[in-house]
Amino acid sequence: MAKKAKFFKNGIWYWLFIAPTLLSLIIVVLIPFIIGIYYSFTDWNGINQPVFIGLKNFMTLRDDAEFWNSIIFTAKFAVACIVIINVVGLSLAMLVTRKIFARNFMRTAFYLPNLIGGLILGFIWNFIFVDVFQTISDATHIGWLGGWLSTTNTGFWGLVIVTSWQMIGYVMVIYIAYIESIPTDLIEASKIDGANSWQQFRNVVFPLIAPAFTVSLFITLSNSFKLFDQNLSLTAGAPGNTTQMITLNIYQTAFSAQEMAVGQAKAVIMFLIIAVISVIQVYLTQKREVEM
């Protein structure tokens, strides 16, 4: 009886503590998500009374070449960002966890770009790419520095550079947390056994920070597919919407073309793509953790 009363009392405190977060999640995320799915099956334009039209919005997307191009562009962008952010982030984490001069200053400096908002960051780098690069190109006659963001290729790499510059510091912190949790006894033992720096990293550090890869890959993958503000402020889809990412395409469909229901149908497809890829990625990386 006493155990039951204690369990009941603990249960009440448990639900009281999580109630604000749970309620916020339901109101801000779950309910709008369900309503959004319903709107994707209607003819709602933001003003009229929505009428259920079945799969018509999804069927019209089959011939929307701009939408599918934005998905392909986003997928390429995500692959480039995942590789660059994680390789550079891990390299910086290995560097600043060593006993070197000013390592705390370097940690702060590498993390600072993550504190700048995406829109502001996009406008800053837009000035650098368009004005600063062009000025240097004119003065030095280096051709590849001129005309940045005026082509699909330079627009793509401009987005990759800005996003990587912002997120590398965040991912670096995740890797630092796992690297510093490795027992020093293991590192010392590997040194005594004659392992060089690469062998220590490959056989000791890398397997023990495997969970960090699961977290970092998931974060970079989901953020790359959801990127909007940098795309809007840096290229706005130019030239000719060839650098338009999937989120910007949804935004323009819903708010510029006033086709809210079609935009919502695109958002549902985007959600399914991110959910499927994320589940596969988490499954494969966790399986890899066990094998290590």
PDB file of C-alpha atoms in Angstrom:
ATOM      1  CA  MET A   1       0.000   0.000   0.000  1.00  0.00           C
ATOM      2  CA  ALA A   2       2.841   2.335   0.933  1.00  0.00           C
ATOM      3  CA  LYS A   3       4.665   1.456  -2.293  1.00  0.00           C
ATOM      4  CA  LYS A   4       1.504   2.146  -4.321  1.00  0.00           C
ATOM      5  CA  ALA A   5       1.037   5.550  -2.653  1.00  0.00           C
ATOM      6  CA  LYS A   6       4.702   6.420  -3.303  1.00  0.00           C
ATOM      7  CA  PHE A   7       4.402   5.338  -6.933  1.00  0.00           C
ATOM      8  CA  PHE A   8       1.201   7.416  -7.333  1.00  0.00           C
ATOM      9  CA  LYS A   9       2.878  10.446  -5.725  1.00  0.00           C
ATOM     10  CA  ASN A  10       5.962  10.138  -7.947  1.00  0.00           C
ATOM     11  CA  GLY A  11       3.704   9.746 -10.985  1.00  0.00           C
ATOM     12  CA  ILE A  12       1.926  13.006 -10.223  1.00  0.00           C
ATOM     13  CA  TRP A  13       5.243  14.898  -9.921  1.00  0.00           C
ATOM     14  CA  TYR A  14       6.470  13.274 -13.126  1.00  0.00           C
ATOM     15  CA  TRP A  15       3.450  14.450 -15.126  1.00  0.00           C
ATOM     16  CA  LEU A  16       3.487  17.885 -13.477  1.00  0.00           C
ATOM     17  CA  PHE A  17       7.082  18.451 -14.560  1.00  0.00           C
ATOM     18  CA  ILE A  18       6.628  17.308 -18.157  1.00  0.00           C
ATOM     19  CA  ALA A  19       3.127  18.838 -18.597  1.00  0.00           C
ATOM     20  CA  PRO A  20       4.293  22.319 -19.795  1.00  0.00           C
ATOM     21  CA  THR A  21       6.620  20.829 -22.411  1.00  0.00           C
ATOM     22  CA  LEU A  22       4.118  18.179 -23.469  1.00  0.00           C
ATOM     23  CA  LEU A  23       1.300  20.723 -23.746  1.00  0.00           C
ATOM     24  CA  SER A  24       3.475  23.106 -25.774  1.00  0.00           C
ATOM     25  CA  LEU A  25       4.502  20.274 -28.086  1.00  0.00           C
ATOM     26  CA  ILE A  26       0.878  19.299 -28.684  1.00  0.00           C
ATOM     27  CA  ILE A  27      -0.307  22.886 -29.295  1.00  0.00           C
ATOM     28  CA  VAL A  28       2.653  24.160 -31.354  1.00  0.00           C
ATOM     29  CA  VAL A  29       3.697  21.016 -33.261  1.00  0.00           C
ATOM     30  CA  LEU A  30       1.226  18.124 -33.206  1.00  0.00           C
ATOM     31  CA  ILE A  31      -2.085  19.932 -33.805  1.00  0.00           C
ATOM     32  CA  PRO A  32      -0.741  22.201 -36.617  1.00  0.00           C
ATOM     33  CA  PHE A  33       0.910  19.137 -38.173  1.00  0.00           C
ATOM     34  CA  ILE A  34      -2.406  17.223 -38.282  1.00  0.00           C
ATOM     35  CA  ILE A  35      -4.310  20.285 -39.569  1.00  0.00           C
ATOM     36  CA  GLY A  36      -1.615  20.769 -42.220  1.00  0.00           C
ATOM     37  CA  ILE A  37      -2.042  17.209 -43.475  1.00  0.00           C
ATOM     38  CA  TYR A  38      -5.810  17.812 -43.731  1.00  0.00           C
ATOM     39  CA  TYR A  39      -5.274  21.036 -45.739  1.00  0.00           C
ATOM     40  CA  SER A  40      -3.095  19.146 -48.229  1.00  0.00           C
ATOM     41  CA  PHE A  41      -6.240  17.281 -49.302  1.00  0.00           C
ATOM     42  CA  THR A  42      -8.308  20.455 -49.822  1.00  0.00           C
ATOM     43  CA  ASP A  43      -8.470  23.428 -52.229  1.00  0.00           C
ATOM     44  CA  TRP A  44      -7.655  25.975 -49.508  1.00  0.00           C
ATOM     45  CA  ASN A  45      -5.936  29.169 -50.728  1.00  0.00           C
ATOM     46  CA  GLY A  46      -5.654  30.874 -47.352  1.00  0.00           C
ATOM     47  CA  ILE A  47      -8.971  32.737 -47.657  1.00  0.00           C
ATOM     48  CA  ASN A  48     -11.726  30.436 -48.927  1.00  0.00           C
ATOM     49  CA  GLN A  49     -13.529  27.717 -47.002  1.00  0.00           C
ATOM     50  CA  PRO A  50     -11.507  24.525 -47.616  1.00  0.00           C
ATOM     51  CA  VAL A  51     -13.232  21.803 -49.650  1.00  0.00           C
ATOM     52  CA  PHE A  52     -11.938  18.210 -49.620  1.00  0.00           C
ATOM     53  CA  ILE A  53     -10.554  17.259 -53.072  1.00  0.00           C
ATOM     54  CA  GLY A  54      -8.694  14.027 -52.281  1.00  0.00           C
ATOM     55  CA  LEU A  55      -5.268  13.483 -53.889  1.00  0.00           C
ATOM     56  CA  LYS A  56      -5.642  16.198 -56.546  1.00  0.00           C
ATOM     57  CA  ASN A  57      -2.887  18.413 -55.063  1.00  0.00           C
ATOM     58  CA  PHE A  58      -0.456  15.502 -54.953  1.00  0.00           C
ATOM     59  CA  MET A  59      -1.325  14.495 -58.521  1.00  0.00           C
ATOM     60  CA  THR A  60      -0.587  18.002 -59.838  1.00  0.00           C
ATOM     61  CA  LEU A  61       2.913  17.795 -58.332  1.00  0.00           C
ATOM     62  CA  ARG A  62       3.852  15.048 -60.781  1.00  0.00           C
ATOM     63  CA  ASP A  63       4.241  17.652 -63.545  1.00  0.00           C
ATOM     64  CA  ASP A  64       5.827  20.334 -61.351  1.00  0.00           C
ATOM     65  CA  ALA A  65       9.396  20.219 -62.715  1.00  0.00           C
ATOM     66  CA  GLU A  66      10.529  23.130 -60.534  1.00  0.00           C
ATOM     67  CA  PHE A  67       9.494  21.234 -57.389  1.00  0.00           C
ATOM     68  CA  TRP A  68      11.388  18.063 -58.321  1.00  0.00           C
ATOM     69  CA  ASN A  69      14.437  20.110 -59.361  1.00  0.00           C
ATOM     70  CA  SER A  70      14.396  21.745 -55.935  1.00  0.00           C
ATOM     71  CA  ILE A  71      14.360  18.295 -54.290  1.00  0.00           C
ATOM     72  CA  ILE A  72      17.348  17.147 -56.380  1.00  0.00           C
ATOM     73  CA  PHE A  73      19.204  20.397 -55.642  1.00  0.00           C
ATOM     74  CA  THR A  74      18.458  20.005 -51.914  1.00  0.00           C
ATOM     75  CA  ALA A  75      19.658  16.378 -51.915  1.00  0.00           C
ATOM     76  CA  LYS A  76      22.973  17.351 -53.554  1.00  0.00           C
ATOM     77  CA  PHE A  77      23.336  20.227 -51.108  1.00  0.00           C
ATOM     78  CA  ALA A  78      22.663  17.920 -48.134  1.00  0.00           C
ATOM     79  CA  VAL A  79      25.309  15.400 -49.248  1.00  0.00           C
ATOM     80  CA  ALA A  80      27.957  18.127 -49.685  1.00  0.00           C
ATOM     81  CA  CYS A  81      27.119  19.736 -46.323  1.00  0.00           C
ATOM     82  CA  ILE A  82      27.061  16.430 -44.389  1.00  0.00           C
ATOM     83  CA  VAL A  83      30.531  15.486 -45.645  1.00  0.00           C
ATOM     84  CA  ILE A  84      32.170  18.903 -45.220  1.00  0.00           C
ATOM     85  CA  ILE A  85      30.585  19.774 -41.855  1.00  0.00           C
ATOM     86  CA  ASN A  86      31.394  16.436 -40.223  1.00  0.00           C
ATOM     87  CA  VAL A  87      34.928  16.069 -41.619  1.00  0.00           C
ATOM     88  CA  VAL A  88      35.940  19.638 -40.730  1.00  0.00           C
ATOM     89  CA  GLY A  89      34.007  19.588 -37.431  1.00  0.00           C
ATOM     90  CA  LEU A  90      35.740  16.382 -36.323  1.00  0.00           C
ATOM     91  CA  SER A  91      39.151  17.695 -37.439  1.00  0.00           C
ATOM     92  CA  LEU A  92      38.677  20.897 -35.431  1.00  0.00           C
ATOM     93  CA  ALA A  93      37.482  18.881 -32.409  1.00  0.00           C
ATOM     94  CA  MET A  94      40.652  16.761 -32.579  1.00  0.00           C
ATOM     95  CA  LEU A  95      42.725  19.950 -32.810  1.00  0.00           C
ATOM     96  CA  VAL A  96      41.186  21.853 -29.875  1.00  0.00           C
ATOM     97  CA  THR A  97      41.172  18.823 -27.536  1.00  0.00           C
ATOM     98  CA  ARG A  98      44.967  18.735 -27.687  1.00  0.00           C
ATOM     99  CA  LYS A  99      47.089  20.641 -25.176  1.00  0.00           C
ATOM    100  CA  ILE A 100      47.860  23.569 -27.444  1.00  0.00           C
ATOM    101  CA  PHE A 101      48.074  27.326 -26.903  1.00  0.00           C
ATOM    102  CA  ALA A 102      44.767  29.298 -26.998  1.00  0.00           C
ATOM    103  CA  ARG A 103      42.607  26.213 -27.495  1.00  0.00           C
ATOM    104  CA  ASN A 104      39.731  27.778 -25.520  1.00  0.00           C
ATOM    105  CA  PHE A 105      39.906  30.892 -27.687  1.00  0.00           C
ATOM    106  CA  MET A 106      39.811  28.714 -30.818  1.00  0.00           C
ATOM    107  CA  ARG A 107      36.770  26.799 -29.499  1.00  0.00           C
ATOM    108  CA  THR A 108      34.948  30.091 -29.009  1.00  0.00           C
ATOM    109  CA  ALA A 109      35.991  31.471 -32.385  1.00  0.00           C
ATOM    110  CA  PHE A 110      34.899  28.320 -34.254  1.00  0.00           C
ATOM    111  CA  TYR A 111      31.528  28.270 -32.469  1.00  0.00           C
ATOM    112  CA  LEU A 112      30.701  31.987 -32.922  1.00  0.00           C
ATOM    113  CA  PRO A 113      29.183  31.738 -36.456  1.00  0.00           C
ATOM    114  CA  ASN A 114      26.494  29.447 -35.023  1.00  0.00           C
ATOM    115  CA  LEU A 115      25.244  32.369 -32.900  1.00  0.00           C
ATOM    116  CA  ILE A 116      24.524  34.541 -35.953  1.00  0.00           C
ATOM    117  CA  GLY A 117      21.037  34.284 -37.423  1.00  0.00           C
ATOM    118  CA  GLY A 118      20.664  32.615 -40.819  1.00  0.00           C
ATOM    119  CA  LEU A 119      19.165  35.665 -42.573  1.00  0.00           C
ATOM    120  CA  ILE A 120      21.911  38.002 -41.339  1.00  0.00           C
ATOM    121  CA  LEU A 121      24.545  35.432 -42.217  1.00  0.00           C
ATOM    122  CA  GLY A 122      23.133  35.146 -45.731  1.00  0.00           C
ATOM    123  CA  PHE A 123      23.180  38.907 -46.309  1.00  0.00           C
ATOM    124  CA  ILE A 124      26.765  39.181 -44.957  1.00  0.00           C
ATOM    125  CA  TRP A 125      28.031  36.434 -47.254  1.00  0.00           C
ATOM    126  CA  ASN A 126      26.015  37.828 -50.165  1.00  0.00           C
ATOM    127  CA  PHE A 127      28.051  41.051 -49.805  1.00  0.00           C
ATOM    128  CA  ILE A 128      31.303  39.038 -49.578  1.00  0.00           C
ATOM    129  CA  PHE A 129      30.557  36.859 -52.608  1.00  0.00           C
ATOM    130  CA  VAL A 130      29.131  39.584 -54.850  1.00  0.00           C
ATOM    131  CA  ASP A 131      31.074  42.745 -53.923  1.00  0.00           C
ATOM    132  CA  VAL A 132      34.275  41.664 -52.134  1.00  0.00           C
ATOM    133  CA  PHE A 133      35.042  38.727 -54.445  1.00  0.00           C
ATOM    134  CA  GLN A 134      34.342  40.865 -57.537  1.00  0.00           C
ATOM    135  CA  THR A 135      36.630  43.646 -56.275  1.00  0.00           C
ATOM    136  CA  ILE A 136      39.448  41.160 -55.656  1.00  0.00           C
ATOM    137  CA  SER A 137      38.838  39.596 -59.064  1.00  0.00           C
ATOM    138  CA  ASP A 138      39.037  42.979 -60.804  1.00  0.00           C
ATOM    139  CA  ALA A 139      42.235  43.895 -58.959  1.00  0.00           C
ATOM    140  CA  THR A 140      44.031  40.559 -59.373  1.00  0.00           C
ATOM    141  CA  HIS A 141      42.417  39.324 -62.613  1.00  0.00           C
ATOM    142  CA  ILE A 142      41.566  35.987 -60.951  1.00  0.00           C
ATOM    143  CA  GLY A 143      38.643  34.843 -63.076  1.00  0.00           C
ATOM    144  CA  TRP A 144      36.942  32.345 -60.766  1.00  0.00           C
ATOM    145  CA  LEU A 145      36.418  35.013 -58.074  1.00  0.00           C
ATOM    146  CA  GLY A 146      34.180  37.061 -60.351  1.00  0.00           C
ATOM    147  CA  GLY A 147      30.451  36.562 -60.883  1.00  0.00           C
ATOM    148  CA  TRP A 148      29.737  34.559 -57.738  1.00  0.00           C
ATOM    149  CA  LEU A 149      26.054  33.688 -57.164  1.00  0.00           C
ATOM    150  CA  SER A 150      25.348  34.564 -60.820  1.00  0.00           C
ATOM    151  CA  THR A 151      25.462  30.891 -61.900  1.00  0.00           C
ATOM    152  CA  THR A 152      23.900  27.704 -60.518  1.00  0.00           C
ATOM    153  CA  ASN A 153      27.309  26.255 -59.682  1.00  0.00           C
ATOM    154  CA  THR A 154      28.605  29.253 -57.705  1.00  0.00           C
ATOM    155  CA  GLY A 155      25.191  29.642 -56.034  1.00  0.00           C
ATOM    156  CA  PHE A 156      25.319  25.995 -54.929  1.00  0.00           C
ATOM    157  CA  TRP A 157      28.816  26.268 -53.466  1.00  0.00           C
ATOM    158  CA  GLY A 158      27.976  29.628 -51.927  1.00  0.00           C
ATOM    159  CA  LEU A 159      25.134  27.981 -49.982  1.00  0.00           C
ATOM    160  CA  VAL A 160      27.376  25.070 -48.977  1.00  0.00           C
ATOM    161  CA  ILE A 161      30.122  27.434 -47.728  1.00  0.00           C
ATOM    162  CA  VAL A 162      27.731  29.588 -45.686  1.00  0.00           C
ATOM    163  CA  THR A 163      25.881  26.639 -44.127  1.00  0.00           C
ATOM    164  CA  SER A 164      29.107  24.776 -43.359  1.00  0.00           C
ATOM    165  CA  TRP A 165      30.683  27.882 -41.851  1.00  0.00           C
ATOM    166  CA  GLN A 166      27.686  28.269 -39.540  1.00  0.00           C
ATOM    167  CA  MET A 167      27.257  24.621 -38.480  1.00  0.00           C
ATOM    168  CA  ILE A 168      30.848  23.371 -38.196  1.00  0.00           C
ATOM    169  CA  GLY A 169      31.271  24.921 -34.744  1.00  0.00           C
ATOM    170  CA  TYR A 170      28.060  23.315 -33.461  1.00  0.00           C
ATOM    171  CA  VAL A 171      29.079  19.853 -34.666  1.00  0.00           C
ATOM    172  CA  MET A 172      32.600  20.422 -33.311  1.00  0.00           C
ATOM    173  CA  VAL A 173      31.145  20.840 -29.786  1.00  0.00           C
ATOM    174  CA  ILE A 174      29.364  17.467 -30.072  1.00  0.00           C
ATOM    175  CA  TYR A 175      32.590  15.724 -31.103  1.00  0.00           C
ATOM    176  CA  ILE A 176      34.532  17.491 -28.313  1.00  0.00           C
ATOM    177  CA  ALA A 177      32.080  16.165 -25.698  1.00  0.00           C
ATOM    178  CA  TYR A 178      32.617  12.564 -26.849  1.00  0.00           C
ATOM    179  CA  ILE A 179      36.392  12.884 -27.329  1.00  0.00           C
ATOM    180  CA  GLU A 180      36.907  14.304 -23.828  1.00  0.00           C
ATOM    181  CA  SER A 181      34.848  11.452 -22.324  1.00  0.00           C
ATOM    182  CA  ILE A 182      37.375   8.871 -23.568  1.00  0.00           C
ATOM    183  CA  PRO A 183      39.370   7.500 -20.584  1.00  0.00           C
ATOM    184  CA  THR A 184      42.956   8.767 -20.714  1.00  0.00           C
ATOM    185  CA  ASP A 185      44.109   5.290 -19.623  1.00  0.00           C
ATOM    186  CA  LEU A 186      43.173   3.928 -23.043  1.00  0.00           C
ATOM    187  CA  ILE A 187      45.151   6.613 -24.852  1.00  0.00           C
ATOM    188  CA  GLU A 188      48.178   6.082 -22.608  1.00  0.00           C
ATOM    189  CA  ALA A 189      47.959   2.300 -23.074  1.00  0.00           C
ATOM    190  CA  SER A 190      47.924   2.685 -26.856  1.00  0.00           C
ATOM    191  CA  LYS A 191      51.013   4.939 -26.663  1.00  0.00           C
ATOM    192  CA  ILE A 192      52.824   2.327 -24.565  1.00  0.00           C
ATOM    193  CA  ASP A 193      51.904  -0.300 -27.182  1.00  0.00           C
ATOM    194  CA  GLY A 194      53.616   1.881 -29.789  1.00  0.00           C
ATOM    195  CA  ALA A 195      50.559   3.197 -31.637  1.00  0.00           C
ATOM    196  CA  ASN A 196      51.142   6.376 -33.652  1.00  0.00           C
ATOM    197  CA  SER A 197      48.635   9.254 -33.840  1.00  0.00           C
ATOM    198  CA  TRP A 198      46.702   7.771 -36.777  1.00  0.00           C
ATOM    199  CA  GLN A 199      46.514   4.323 -35.164  1.00  0.00           C
ATOM    200  CA  GLN A 200      45.265   5.887 -31.906  1.00  0.00           C
ATOM    201  CA  PHE A 201      42.559   7.741 -33.803  1.00  0.00           C
ATOM    202  CA  ARG A 202      41.562   4.770 -35.985  1.00  0.00           C
ATOM    203  CA  ASN A 203      41.559   2.055 -33.285  1.00  0.00           C
ATOM    204  CA  VAL A 204      40.763   3.936 -30.051  1.00  0.00           C
ATOM    205  CA  VAL A 205      39.154   7.320 -30.625  1.00  0.00           C
ATOM    206  CA  PHE A 206      37.032   6.581 -33.703  1.00  0.00           C
ATOM    207  CA  PRO A 207      35.131   3.548 -32.271  1.00  0.00           C
ATOM    208  CA  LEU A 208      34.494   5.309 -28.948  1.00  0.00           C
ATOM    209  CA  ILE A 209      32.991   8.413 -30.538  1.00  0.00           C
ATOM    210  CA  ALA A 210      30.707   6.429 -32.865  1.00  0.00           C
ATOM    211  CA  PRO A 211      27.534   7.696 -31.088  1.00  0.00           C
ATOM    212  CA  ALA A 212      28.662  11.251 -31.931  1.00  0.00           C
ATOM    213  CA  PHE A 213      28.454  10.381 -35.637  1.00  0.00           C
ATOM    214  CA  THR A 214      24.844   9.248 -35.208  1.00  0.00           C
ATOM    215  CA  VAL A 215      23.881  12.540 -33.561  1.00  0.00           C
ATOM    216  CA  SER A 216      25.933  14.785 -35.853  1.00  0.00           C
ATOM    217  CA  LEU A 217      24.823  13.096 -39.068  1.00  0.00           C
ATOM    218  CA  PHE A 218      21.174  13.342 -38.016  1.00  0.00           C
ATOM    219  CA  ILE A 219      21.482  17.049 -37.158  1.00  0.00           C
ATOM    220  CA  THR A 220      23.317  17.989 -40.358  1.00  0.00           C
ATOM    221  CA  LEU A 221      20.977  15.874 -42.493  1.00  0.00           C
ATOM    222  CA  SER A 222      17.744  17.323 -41.094  1.00  0.00           C
ATOM    223  CA  ASN A 223      19.075  20.912 -41.016  1.00  0.00           C
ATOM    224  CA  SER A 224      20.311  20.676 -44.606  1.00  0.00           C
ATOM    225  CA  PHE A 225      16.902  19.569 -45.875  1.00  0.00           C
ATOM    226  CA  LYS A 226      15.096  22.228 -43.785  1.00  0.00           C
ATOM    227  CA  LEU A 227      17.389  25.120 -44.731  1.00  0.00           C
ATOM    228  CA  PHE A 228      15.387  28.217 -45.704  1.00  0.00           C
ATOM    229  CA  ASP A 229      16.731  31.537 -44.396  1.00  0.00           C
ATOM    230  CA  GLN A 230      20.218  31.303 -45.941  1.00  0.00           C
ATOM    231  CA  ASN A 231      18.697  30.267 -49.270  1.00  0.00           C
ATOM    232  CA  LEU A 232      16.298  33.243 -49.178  1.00  0.00           C
ATOM    233  CA  SER A 233      18.903  35.848 -48.225  1.00  0.00           C
ATOM    234  CA  LEU A 234      21.857  34.527 -50.250  1.00  0.00           C
ATOM    235  CA  THR A 235      20.440  33.565 -53.663  1.00  0.00           C
ATOM    236  CA  ALA A 236      16.613  33.688 -53.355  1.00  0.00           C
ATOM    237  CA  GLY A 237      16.647  30.819 -55.875  1.00  0.00           C
ATOM    238  CA  ALA A 238      18.510  32.835 -58.563  1.00  0.00           C
ATOM    239  CA  PRO A 239      19.410  32.454 -61.333  1.00  0.00           C
ATOM    240  CA  GLY A 240      16.030  31.299 -62.676  1.00  0.00           C
ATOM    241  CA  ASN A 241      15.108  29.328 -59.519  1.00  0.00           C
ATOM    242  CA  THR A 242      17.949  26.876 -60.228  1.00  0.00           C
ATOM    243  CA  THR A 243      19.303  27.304 -56.664  1.00  0.00           C
ATOM    244  CA  GLN A 244      15.882  27.057 -55.106  1.00  0.00           C
ATOM    245  CA  MET A 245      15.754  24.555 -52.249  1.00  0.00           C
ATOM    246  CA  ILE A 246      12.643  22.595 -51.319  1.00  0.00           C
ATOM    247  CA  THR A 247      11.652  24.848 -48.395  1.00  0.00           C
ATOM    248  CA  LEU A 248      11.909  28.000 -50.527  1.00  0.00           C
ATOM    249  CA  ASN A 249       9.845  26.305 -53.246  1.00  0.00           C
ATOM    250  CA  ILE A 250       7.138  25.483 -50.678  1.00  0.00           C
ATOM    251  CA  TYR A 251       7.201  29.049 -49.344  1.00  0.00           C
ATOM    252  CA  GLN A 252       6.811  30.589 -52.808  1.00  0.00           C
ATOM    253  CA  THR A 253       4.000  28.190 -53.716  1.00  0.00           C
ATOM    254  CA  ALA A 254       2.085  28.899 -50.515  1.00  0.00           C
ATOM    255  CA  PHE A 255       2.648  32.634 -50.017  1.00  0.00           C
ATOM    256  CA  SER A 256       3.683  34.081 -53.408  1.00  0.00           C
ATOM    257  CA  ALA A 257       1.321  32.018 -55.583  1.00  0.00           C
ATOM    258  CA  GLN A 258      -1.351  31.855 -52.831  1.00  0.00           C
ATOM    259  CA  GLU A 259      -1.703  28.082 -53.325  1.00  0.00           C
ATOM    260  CA  MET A 260      -1.710  27.123 -49.669  1.00  0.00           C
ATOM    261  CA  ALA A 261      -3.052  23.602 -50.125  1.00  0.00           C
ATOM    262  CA  VAL A 262      -0.540  22.754 -52.878  1.00  0.00           C
ATOM    263  CA  GLY A 263       2.262  24.166 -50.736  1.00  0.00           C
ATOM    264  CA  GLN A 264       1.037  22.023 -47.846  1.00  0.00           C
ATOM    265  CA  ALA A 265       1.049  18.929 -50.085  1.00  0.00           C
ATOM    266  CA  LYS A 266       4.689  19.697 -50.945  1.00  0.00           C
ATOM    267  CA  ALA A 267       5.443  20.057 -47.220  1.00  0.00           C
ATOM    268  CA  VAL A 268       3.936  16.623 -46.541  1.00  0.00           C
ATOM    269  CA  ILE A 269       6.175  15.094 -49.226  1.00  0.00           C
ATOM    270  CA  MET A 270       9.179  16.898 -47.739  1.00  0.00           C
ATOM    271  CA  PHE A 271       8.307  15.514 -44.294  1.00  0.00           C
ATOM    272  CA  LEU A 272       8.102  11.960 -45.650  1.00  0.00           C
ATOM    273  CA  ILE A 273      11.464  12.299 -47.431  1.00  0.00           C
ATOM    274  CA  ILE A 274      13.233  13.616 -44.312  1.00  0.00           C
ATOM    275  CA  ALA A 275      11.549  11.013 -42.059  1.00  0.00           C
ATOM    276  CA  VAL A 276      12.505   8.055 -44.271  1.00  0.00           C
ATOM    277  CA  ILE A 277      16.113   9.202 -44.808  1.00  0.00           C
ATOM    278  CA  SER A 278      16.561  10.027 -41.098  1.00  0.00           C
ATOM    279  CA  VAL A 279      15.220   6.651 -39.930  1.00  0.00           C
ATOM    280  CA  ILE A 280      17.510   4.804 -42.367  1.00  0.00           C
ATOM    281  CA  GLN A 281      20.515   6.932 -41.343  1.00  0.00           C
ATOM    282  CA  VAL A 282      19.931   6.429 -37.596  1.00  0.00           C
ATOM    283  CA  TYR A 283      19.398   2.673 -38.083  1.00  0.00           C
ATOM    284  CA  LEU A 284      22.588   2.238 -40.131  1.00  0.00           C
ATOM    285  CA  THR A 285      24.800   4.379 -37.855  1.00  0.00           C
ATOM    286  CA  GLN A 286      23.510   2.702 -34.663  1.00  0.00           C
ATOM    287  CA  LYS A 287      24.106  -0.694 -36.253  1.00  0.00           C
ATOM    288  CA  ARG A 288      27.631   0.467 -37.085  1.00  0.00           C
ATOM    289  CA  GLU A 289      28.116   1.538 -33.439  1.00  0.00           C
ATOM    290  CA  VAL A 290      27.356  -2.018 -32.270  1.00  0.00           C
ATOM    291  CA  GLU A 291      29.777  -3.511 -34.824  1.00  0.00           C
ATOM    292  CA  MET A 292      32.537  -1.189 -33.576  1.00  0.00           C
TER     293      MET A 292
END
